[in-house]
Amino acid sequence: MMFATSTFRSGPIVRLLADVKQRRFGEKQEFVRRSESRRAELLISLRERRDGLLKELLTPELLPASSREIVTEVCFYAERCEWNWFDLCAMLACMPRAVVDGSIVQKLSVATAVFQAFRMIDDVVDEHADYKGEYLTLLGVCRDRDAANPAAAALLPAVLMLVRVAEGGNLDSWTMQQAHATLYGALDESAGGCAGIDGYERIVTGKMVSYGMLLFGPALCVLEQSSRSSLEPFLESSFRVSQIANDLLDIDEDTARGQPNFWLLFDSVDSATDAFLRRFGELERLSQDVDPTFRSYSNLRVCDIAAYIASILNV
């Protein structure tokens, strides 16, 4: 069935978004206020570790002078992608400082390098020269600068990063598991494995859920089982709903490219809306089930996803 994003600009989804804002926004603002300093501190710490690790992985001193600029561009692109860390820093801000500031930050730097490498690979596979028109990807930069082979220039640093991370033995079992699932999901999509809702869910579990969970693994793995067992399903659900939101934004583009899209799997607006409302309802339920230590974070995450959908619908 063919839909446009504007099709969903009224009705149950808009009412849901308004209700979420009314019920949750005040608590979100209070958490943002009281965690501001800690979140900024965590972001700076992660940035410092990431920059050092990227230069270590890419070893610019081994490259000819004419090729060293690509290392700088990889670091600049990583900076442009830092928004991916905002939710992570919010979750870390709920954890004891002594737990986070030790080995977790170091392990997170490795996870962020793998995450960034996969982002660069995905850009080349899907030919993303920019991210939703907001900033250039590394592929976009290489094209603008008339690289001899822009796709290769954007892809090979990612391959080098992954090889060097694996070579150093720095991948813990969680990161390795999520990395495998991410690659299998991407391969499934590329091979045309999205047949109906089951195929779509399988690909999203790999490409979006496992990819997103790469960043959170080092923190989740140090939690008590009671905290982890409630937080993990909430995070996974949040990545699924986020992908559905991305699909809402990309309906026209995915239709033209023949890409899998949640909203295009249904034969009517009502059935697509009902399926979305069920998934968002599950997300809200899981947000209330998390350990009380992380309840402010889960509320923030739900609010931000709802706000993102509202911005897509322009309501």
mmCIF file of C-alpha atoms in Angstrom:
data_model
loop_
_atom_site.group_PDB
_atom_site.id
_atom_site.type_symbol
_atom_site.label_atom_id
_atom_site.label_comp_id
_atom_site.label_asym_id
_atom_site.label_seq_id
_atom_site.Cartn_x
_atom_site.Cartn_y
_atom_site.Cartn_z
ATOM 1 C CA MET A 1 0.000 0.000 0.000
ATOM 2 C CA MET A 2 1.279 3.496 -0.822
ATOM 3 C CA PHE A 3 1.172 6.131 1.923
ATOM 4 C CA ALA A 4 2.740 9.546 2.441
ATOM 5 C CA THR A 5 4.072 10.876 5.745
ATOM 6 C CA SER A 6 1.326 13.510 5.784
ATOM 7 C CA THR A 7 -1.285 10.722 5.840
ATOM 8 C CA PHE A 8 -0.593 10.249 9.565
ATOM 9 C CA ARG A 9 -0.689 13.948 10.506
ATOM 10 C CA SER A 10 -4.030 13.652 12.289
ATOM 11 C CA GLY A 11 -5.889 11.054 14.338
ATOM 12 C CA PRO A 12 -4.722 8.597 17.023
ATOM 13 C CA ILE A 13 -0.966 9.111 16.579
ATOM 14 C CA VAL A 14 -1.173 12.868 17.033
ATOM 15 C CA ARG A 15 -3.396 12.435 20.092
ATOM 16 C CA LEU A 16 -0.907 9.961 21.551
ATOM 17 C CA LEU A 17 1.986 12.379 21.076
ATOM 18 C CA ALA A 18 0.084 15.184 22.777
ATOM 19 C CA ASP A 19 -0.781 12.874 25.675
ATOM 20 C CA VAL A 20 2.851 11.778 26.108
ATOM 21 C CA LYS A 21 3.996 15.392 26.207
ATOM 22 C CA GLN A 22 1.382 16.315 28.800
ATOM 23 C CA ARG A 23 2.134 13.338 31.065
ATOM 24 C CA ARG A 24 5.901 13.117 30.796
ATOM 25 C CA PHE A 25 7.489 16.395 29.732
ATOM 26 C CA GLY A 26 7.753 17.981 33.191
ATOM 27 C CA GLU A 27 9.662 14.998 34.592
ATOM 28 C CA LYS A 28 11.945 15.035 31.566
ATOM 29 C CA GLN A 29 12.820 18.699 32.032
ATOM 30 C CA GLU A 30 13.651 18.142 35.690
ATOM 31 C CA PHE A 31 15.998 15.250 34.853
ATOM 32 C CA VAL A 32 17.673 17.274 32.096
ATOM 33 C CA ARG A 33 18.261 20.115 34.556
ATOM 34 C CA ARG A 34 19.730 18.080 37.369
ATOM 35 C CA SER A 35 21.906 15.865 35.135
ATOM 36 C CA GLU A 36 23.239 18.592 32.842
ATOM 37 C CA SER A 37 26.686 18.908 34.404
ATOM 38 C CA ARG A 38 27.273 15.155 34.653
ATOM 39 C CA ARG A 39 26.122 14.497 31.085
ATOM 40 C CA ALA A 40 28.464 17.188 29.758
ATOM 41 C CA GLU A 41 31.344 15.715 31.759
ATOM 42 C CA LEU A 42 30.669 12.246 30.353
ATOM 43 C CA LEU A 43 30.476 13.537 26.795
ATOM 44 C CA ILE A 44 33.860 15.238 27.125
ATOM 45 C CA SER A 45 35.415 12.089 28.601
ATOM 46 C CA LEU A 46 34.047 9.882 25.811
ATOM 47 C CA ARG A 47 35.181 12.374 23.184
ATOM 48 C CA GLU A 48 38.745 12.420 24.497
ATOM 49 C CA ARG A 49 38.946 8.631 24.556
ATOM 50 C CA ARG A 50 37.413 8.339 21.104
ATOM 51 C CA ASP A 51 39.783 10.828 19.468
ATOM 52 C CA GLY A 52 42.821 9.090 20.904
ATOM 53 C CA LEU A 53 41.564 5.664 19.897
ATOM 54 C CA LEU A 54 40.680 6.685 16.319
ATOM 55 C CA LYS A 55 44.175 8.018 15.731
ATOM 56 C CA GLU A 56 45.632 4.872 17.248
ATOM 57 C CA LEU A 57 43.487 2.645 15.037
ATOM 58 C CA LEU A 58 44.078 4.586 11.820
ATOM 59 C CA THR A 59 47.816 5.188 12.467
ATOM 60 C CA PRO A 60 48.189 8.248 10.213
ATOM 61 C CA GLU A 61 51.975 8.133 10.548
ATOM 62 C CA LEU A 62 51.970 4.955 8.446
ATOM 63 C CA LEU A 63 50.063 6.602 5.607
ATOM 64 C CA PRO A 64 51.611 8.662 2.820
ATOM 65 C CA ALA A 65 51.196 12.386 3.352
ATOM 66 C CA SER A 66 48.643 12.602 0.534
ATOM 67 C CA SER A 67 46.325 10.181 2.383
ATOM 68 C CA ARG A 68 46.583 11.473 5.957
ATOM 69 C CA GLU A 69 43.799 13.976 5.477
ATOM 70 C CA ILE A 70 41.285 11.120 5.473
ATOM 71 C CA VAL A 71 42.148 10.375 9.118
ATOM 72 C CA THR A 72 41.291 13.952 10.042
ATOM 73 C CA GLU A 73 38.027 13.685 8.134
ATOM 74 C CA VAL A 74 37.120 10.444 9.932
ATOM 75 C CA CYS A 75 37.577 12.256 13.259
ATOM 76 C CA PHE A 76 35.521 15.223 12.078
ATOM 77 C CA TYR A 77 32.747 12.882 10.925
ATOM 78 C CA ALA A 78 32.797 11.125 14.303
ATOM 79 C CA GLU A 79 32.274 14.529 15.940
ATOM 80 C CA ARG A 80 29.276 15.182 13.717
ATOM 81 C CA CYS A 81 27.787 11.868 14.877
ATOM 82 C CA GLU A 82 28.117 12.593 18.600
ATOM 83 C CA TRP A 83 24.358 13.048 18.934
ATOM 84 C CA ASN A 84 24.226 9.241 19.058
ATOM 85 C CA TRP A 85 25.854 9.477 22.493
ATOM 86 C CA PHE A 86 23.329 11.790 24.118
ATOM 87 C CA ASP A 87 21.024 8.978 25.273
ATOM 88 C CA LEU A 88 24.001 6.936 26.415
ATOM 89 C CA CYS A 89 25.315 9.808 28.538
ATOM 90 C CA ALA A 90 21.860 10.287 30.042
ATOM 91 C CA MET A 91 21.758 6.638 31.083
ATOM 92 C CA LEU A 92 25.309 6.764 32.449
ATOM 93 C CA ALA A 93 24.363 9.844 34.484
ATOM 94 C CA CYS A 94 21.991 7.605 36.466
ATOM 95 C CA MET A 95 24.835 5.270 37.475
ATOM 96 C CA PRO A 96 27.339 5.742 40.334
ATOM 97 C CA ARG A 97 30.321 7.838 39.256
ATOM 98 C CA ALA A 98 32.850 5.318 40.578
ATOM 99 C CA VAL A 99 31.355 2.573 38.415
ATOM 100 C CA VAL A 100 31.296 4.626 35.206
ATOM 101 C CA ASP A 101 34.612 6.469 35.364
ATOM 102 C CA GLY A 102 36.740 3.343 35.526
ATOM 103 C CA SER A 103 36.911 0.649 32.890
ATOM 104 C CA ILE A 104 33.463 1.397 31.443
ATOM 105 C CA VAL A 105 34.629 4.561 29.682
ATOM 106 C CA GLN A 106 37.569 2.718 28.126
ATOM 107 C CA LYS A 107 35.325 -0.116 26.927
ATOM 108 C CA LEU A 108 32.824 2.410 25.629
ATOM 109 C CA SER A 109 35.512 4.036 23.489
ATOM 110 C CA VAL A 110 36.052 0.697 21.716
ATOM 111 C CA ALA A 111 32.300 0.233 21.272
ATOM 112 C CA THR A 112 31.958 3.741 19.826
ATOM 113 C CA ALA A 113 34.755 3.006 17.332
ATOM 114 C CA VAL A 114 32.953 -0.123 16.114
ATOM 115 C CA PHE A 115 29.684 1.810 16.022
ATOM 116 C CA GLN A 116 31.278 4.579 13.940
ATOM 117 C CA ALA A 117 32.884 2.092 11.543
ATOM 118 C CA PHE A 118 29.505 0.471 10.908
ATOM 119 C CA ARG A 119 27.982 3.909 10.322
ATOM 120 C CA MET A 120 30.619 4.604 7.659
ATOM 121 C CA ILE A 121 30.012 1.229 5.994
ATOM 122 C CA ASP A 122 26.245 1.795 5.964
ATOM 123 C CA ASP A 123 26.743 5.209 4.346
ATOM 124 C CA VAL A 124 28.609 3.625 1.454
ATOM 125 C CA VAL A 125 26.204 0.685 1.067
ATOM 126 C CA ASP A 126 23.143 2.985 1.034
ATOM 127 C CA GLU A 127 24.931 5.862 -0.737
ATOM 128 C CA HIS A 128 24.275 8.392 2.018
ATOM 129 C CA ALA A 129 26.204 11.540 1.125
ATOM 130 C CA ASP A 130 24.537 13.377 4.009
ATOM 131 C CA TYR A 131 22.525 12.560 7.115
ATOM 132 C CA LYS A 132 18.932 13.651 6.493
ATOM 133 C CA GLY A 133 20.266 16.826 4.886
ATOM 134 C CA GLU A 134 21.830 18.027 8.152
ATOM 135 C CA TYR A 135 25.537 17.252 7.673
ATOM 136 C CA LEU A 136 27.883 15.478 5.291
ATOM 137 C CA THR A 137 28.873 11.877 5.834
ATOM 138 C CA LEU A 138 32.438 10.803 5.145
ATOM 139 C CA LEU A 139 31.233 9.607 1.734
ATOM 140 C CA GLY A 140 29.800 13.051 1.063
ATOM 141 C CA VAL A 141 33.092 14.697 2.008
ATOM 142 C CA CYS A 142 35.046 12.356 -0.260
ATOM 143 C CA ARG A 143 32.716 13.147 -3.138
ATOM 144 C CA ASP A 144 32.971 16.891 -2.545
ATOM 145 C CA ARG A 145 36.740 16.674 -2.570
ATOM 146 C CA ASP A 146 36.816 14.682 -5.805
ATOM 147 C CA ALA A 147 38.553 11.644 -4.341
ATOM 148 C CA ALA A 148 39.729 9.249 -7.029
ATOM 149 C CA ASN A 149 37.298 6.641 -5.655
ATOM 150 C CA PRO A 150 34.973 8.266 -3.085
ATOM 151 C CA ALA A 151 33.270 5.026 -2.035
ATOM 152 C CA ALA A 152 36.568 3.262 -1.398
ATOM 153 C CA ALA A 153 38.029 6.308 0.378
ATOM 154 C CA ALA A 154 35.009 6.350 2.717
ATOM 155 C CA LEU A 155 34.822 2.583 3.220
ATOM 156 C CA LEU A 156 38.419 1.493 3.733
ATOM 157 C CA PRO A 157 39.035 3.525 6.937
ATOM 158 C CA ALA A 158 36.067 1.697 8.483
ATOM 159 C CA VAL A 159 37.511 -1.673 7.484
ATOM 160 C CA LEU A 160 40.885 -0.655 8.927
ATOM 161 C CA MET A 161 39.264 0.435 12.191
ATOM 162 C CA LEU A 162 37.467 -2.894 12.590
ATOM 163 C CA VAL A 163 40.588 -4.902 11.746
ATOM 164 C CA ARG A 164 42.705 -2.965 14.226
ATOM 165 C CA VAL A 165 40.106 -3.287 17.000
ATOM 166 C CA ALA A 166 39.893 -7.050 16.453
ATOM 167 C CA GLU A 167 43.676 -7.301 16.199
ATOM 168 C CA GLY A 168 44.071 -5.646 19.582
ATOM 169 C CA GLY A 169 41.786 -8.152 21.271
ATOM 170 C CA ASN A 170 39.664 -5.293 22.610
ATOM 171 C CA LEU A 171 36.256 -6.678 21.687
ATOM 172 C CA ASP A 172 34.316 -8.102 24.627
ATOM 173 C CA SER A 173 31.775 -10.838 24.006
ATOM 174 C CA TRP A 174 28.804 -8.442 24.125
ATOM 175 C CA THR A 175 30.240 -6.101 21.487
ATOM 176 C CA MET A 176 31.218 -9.044 19.298
ATOM 177 C CA GLN A 177 27.718 -10.526 19.548
ATOM 178 C CA GLN A 178 26.020 -7.237 18.660
ATOM 179 C CA ALA A 179 28.497 -6.619 15.820
ATOM 180 C CA HIS A 180 27.739 -10.039 14.325
ATOM 181 C CA ALA A 181 23.985 -9.465 14.572
ATOM 182 C CA THR A 182 24.309 -6.033 12.960
ATOM 183 C CA LEU A 183 26.237 -7.403 9.998
ATOM 184 C CA TYR A 184 23.850 -10.339 9.566
ATOM 185 C CA GLY A 185 20.908 -7.926 9.557
ATOM 186 C CA ALA A 186 22.554 -5.740 6.920
ATOM 187 C CA LEU A 187 23.352 -8.788 4.797
ATOM 188 C CA ASP A 188 19.777 -10.048 5.155
ATOM 189 C CA GLU A 189 18.456 -6.700 3.916
ATOM 190 C CA SER A 190 20.933 -6.496 1.048
ATOM 191 C CA ALA A 191 20.006 -10.015 -0.067
ATOM 192 C CA GLY A 192 16.324 -9.098 -0.174
ATOM 193 C CA GLY A 193 15.294 -10.910 2.990
ATOM 194 C CA CYS A 194 12.510 -8.510 3.980
ATOM 195 C CA ALA A 195 9.307 -10.404 3.224
ATOM 196 C CA GLY A 196 6.362 -9.113 5.247
ATOM 197 C CA ILE A 197 6.365 -7.994 8.850
ATOM 198 C CA ASP A 198 8.416 -10.977 10.072
ATOM 199 C CA GLY A 199 11.227 -10.266 7.623
ATOM 200 C CA TYR A 200 11.107 -6.582 8.477
ATOM 201 C CA GLU A 201 11.326 -7.280 12.214
ATOM 202 C CA ARG A 202 14.275 -9.617 11.659
ATOM 203 C CA ILE A 203 16.213 -6.984 9.716
ATOM 204 C CA VAL A 204 15.408 -4.230 12.224
ATOM 205 C CA THR A 205 16.566 -6.455 15.083
ATOM 206 C CA GLY A 206 19.912 -6.755 13.337
ATOM 207 C CA LYS A 207 20.472 -3.392 11.721
ATOM 208 C CA MET A 208 18.866 -1.079 14.274
ATOM 209 C CA VAL A 209 18.497 -2.879 17.601
ATOM 210 C CA SER A 210 21.838 -4.703 17.672
ATOM 211 C CA TYR A 211 23.582 -1.686 16.155
ATOM 212 C CA GLY A 212 22.163 0.636 18.788
ATOM 213 C CA MET A 213 22.873 -1.780 21.618
ATOM 214 C CA LEU A 214 26.569 -1.772 20.667
ATOM 215 C CA LEU A 215 26.919 1.522 22.519
ATOM 216 C CA PHE A 216 25.125 0.422 25.663
ATOM 217 C CA GLY A 217 26.710 -2.982 26.212
ATOM 218 C CA PRO A 218 29.716 -1.948 28.342
ATOM 219 C CA ALA A 219 27.375 -0.173 30.769
ATOM 220 C CA LEU A 220 24.689 -2.860 30.822
ATOM 221 C CA CYS A 221 27.215 -5.590 31.522
ATOM 222 C CA VAL A 222 28.239 -4.125 34.905
ATOM 223 C CA LEU A 223 24.690 -3.742 36.211
ATOM 224 C CA GLU A 224 23.049 -6.042 38.692
ATOM 225 C CA GLN A 225 20.931 -8.626 36.898
ATOM 226 C CA SER A 226 17.722 -7.124 38.272
ATOM 227 C CA SER A 227 18.547 -3.747 36.721
ATOM 228 C CA ARG A 228 19.848 -5.149 33.456
ATOM 229 C CA SER A 229 16.909 -7.521 32.925
ATOM 230 C CA SER A 230 14.445 -4.604 32.950
ATOM 231 C CA LEU A 231 16.571 -1.998 31.172
ATOM 232 C CA GLU A 232 17.701 -4.160 28.256
ATOM 233 C CA PRO A 233 14.219 -4.919 26.833
ATOM 234 C CA PHE A 234 13.286 -1.253 27.189
ATOM 235 C CA LEU A 235 16.330 -0.175 25.180
ATOM 236 C CA GLU A 236 15.645 -2.774 22.501
ATOM 237 C CA SER A 237 12.033 -1.616 22.224
ATOM 238 C CA SER A 238 13.158 2.013 21.992
ATOM 239 C CA PHE A 239 15.411 1.211 19.034
ATOM 240 C CA ARG A 240 12.579 -0.609 17.269
ATOM 241 C CA VAL A 241 10.197 2.319 17.709
ATOM 242 C CA SER A 242 12.945 4.728 16.631
ATOM 243 C CA GLN A 243 13.337 2.768 13.399
ATOM 244 C CA ILE A 244 9.597 2.970 12.814
ATOM 245 C CA ALA A 245 9.892 6.733 13.285
ATOM 246 C CA ASN A 246 12.755 6.860 10.771
ATOM 247 C CA ASP A 247 10.576 4.898 8.358
ATOM 248 C CA LEU A 248 7.825 7.477 8.750
ATOM 249 C CA LEU A 249 10.273 10.183 7.696
ATOM 250 C CA ASP A 250 11.628 8.085 4.812
ATOM 251 C CA ILE A 251 8.370 6.801 3.292
ATOM 252 C CA ASP A 252 8.840 8.589 -0.044
ATOM 253 C CA GLU A 253 12.539 7.742 -0.345
ATOM 254 C CA ASP A 254 12.043 4.093 0.652
ATOM 255 C CA THR A 255 9.191 3.757 -1.831
ATOM 256 C CA ALA A 256 11.416 5.039 -4.631
ATOM 257 C CA ARG A 257 14.380 2.849 -3.630
ATOM 258 C CA GLY A 258 12.379 -0.273 -2.812
ATOM 259 C CA GLN A 259 13.696 -0.248 0.761
ATOM 260 C CA PRO A 260 11.918 -2.051 3.638
ATOM 261 C CA ASN A 261 9.589 0.321 5.489
ATOM 262 C CA PHE A 262 7.259 -0.434 8.400
ATOM 263 C CA TRP A 263 4.437 1.781 7.180
ATOM 264 C CA LEU A 264 4.394 0.228 3.713
ATOM 265 C CA LEU A 265 3.820 -3.289 5.052
ATOM 266 C CA PHE A 266 0.138 -2.699 5.783
ATOM 267 C CA ASP A 267 -2.882 -2.498 3.499
ATOM 268 C CA SER A 268 -4.566 0.452 5.216
ATOM 269 C CA VAL A 269 -3.777 3.552 7.251
ATOM 270 C CA ASP A 270 -5.776 2.154 10.175
ATOM 271 C CA SER A 271 -3.845 -1.126 10.307
ATOM 272 C CA ALA A 272 -0.495 0.673 10.093
ATOM 273 C CA THR A 273 -1.590 3.094 12.828
ATOM 274 C CA ASP A 274 -2.805 0.286 15.097
ATOM 275 C CA ALA A 275 0.485 -1.601 14.668
ATOM 276 C CA PHE A 276 2.462 1.505 15.588
ATOM 277 C CA LEU A 277 0.275 2.256 18.620
ATOM 278 C CA ARG A 278 0.804 -1.286 19.933
ATOM 279 C CA ARG A 279 4.571 -0.915 19.690
ATOM 280 C CA PHE A 280 4.570 2.503 21.315
ATOM 281 C CA GLY A 281 2.305 1.205 24.073
ATOM 282 C CA GLU A 282 4.777 -1.601 24.740
ATOM 283 C CA LEU A 283 7.596 0.961 24.905
ATOM 284 C CA GLU A 284 5.693 2.989 27.493
ATOM 285 C CA ARG A 285 4.979 -0.114 29.564
ATOM 286 C CA LEU A 286 8.620 -1.186 29.507
ATOM 287 C CA SER A 287 9.707 2.326 30.496
ATOM 288 C CA GLN A 288 7.706 1.960 33.719
ATOM 289 C CA ASP A 289 9.150 -1.487 34.405
ATOM 290 C CA VAL A 290 12.818 -0.420 34.501
ATOM 291 C CA ASP A 291 14.721 -0.273 37.776
ATOM 292 C CA PRO A 292 13.727 2.964 39.597
ATOM 293 C CA THR A 293 17.361 4.130 39.319
ATOM 294 C CA PHE A 294 16.840 4.475 35.547
ATOM 295 C CA ARG A 295 13.209 5.606 35.499
ATOM 296 C CA SER A 296 14.106 9.235 34.758
ATOM 297 C CA TYR A 297 16.245 8.094 31.849
ATOM 298 C CA SER A 298 13.538 5.847 30.395
ATOM 299 C CA ASN A 299 11.060 8.721 30.630
ATOM 300 C CA LEU A 300 13.524 10.981 28.799
ATOM 301 C CA ARG A 301 13.951 8.394 26.049
ATOM 302 C CA VAL A 302 10.190 8.014 25.529
ATOM 303 C CA CYS A 303 9.733 11.798 25.437
ATOM 304 C CA ASP A 304 12.516 12.249 22.904
ATOM 305 C CA ILE A 305 11.150 9.566 20.585
ATOM 306 C CA ALA A 306 7.670 11.099 20.789
ATOM 307 C CA ALA A 307 9.122 14.555 20.073
ATOM 308 C CA TYR A 308 11.026 13.167 17.078
ATOM 309 C CA ILE A 309 7.819 11.676 15.637
ATOM 310 C CA ALA A 310 5.984 14.956 16.258
ATOM 311 C CA SER A 311 8.712 16.831 14.351
ATOM 312 C CA ILE A 312 8.397 14.401 11.425
ATOM 313 C CA LEU A 313 4.636 14.965 11.314
ATOM 314 C CA ASN A 314 5.091 18.700 11.904
ATOM 315 C CA VAL A 315 2.541 18.725 14.738
#
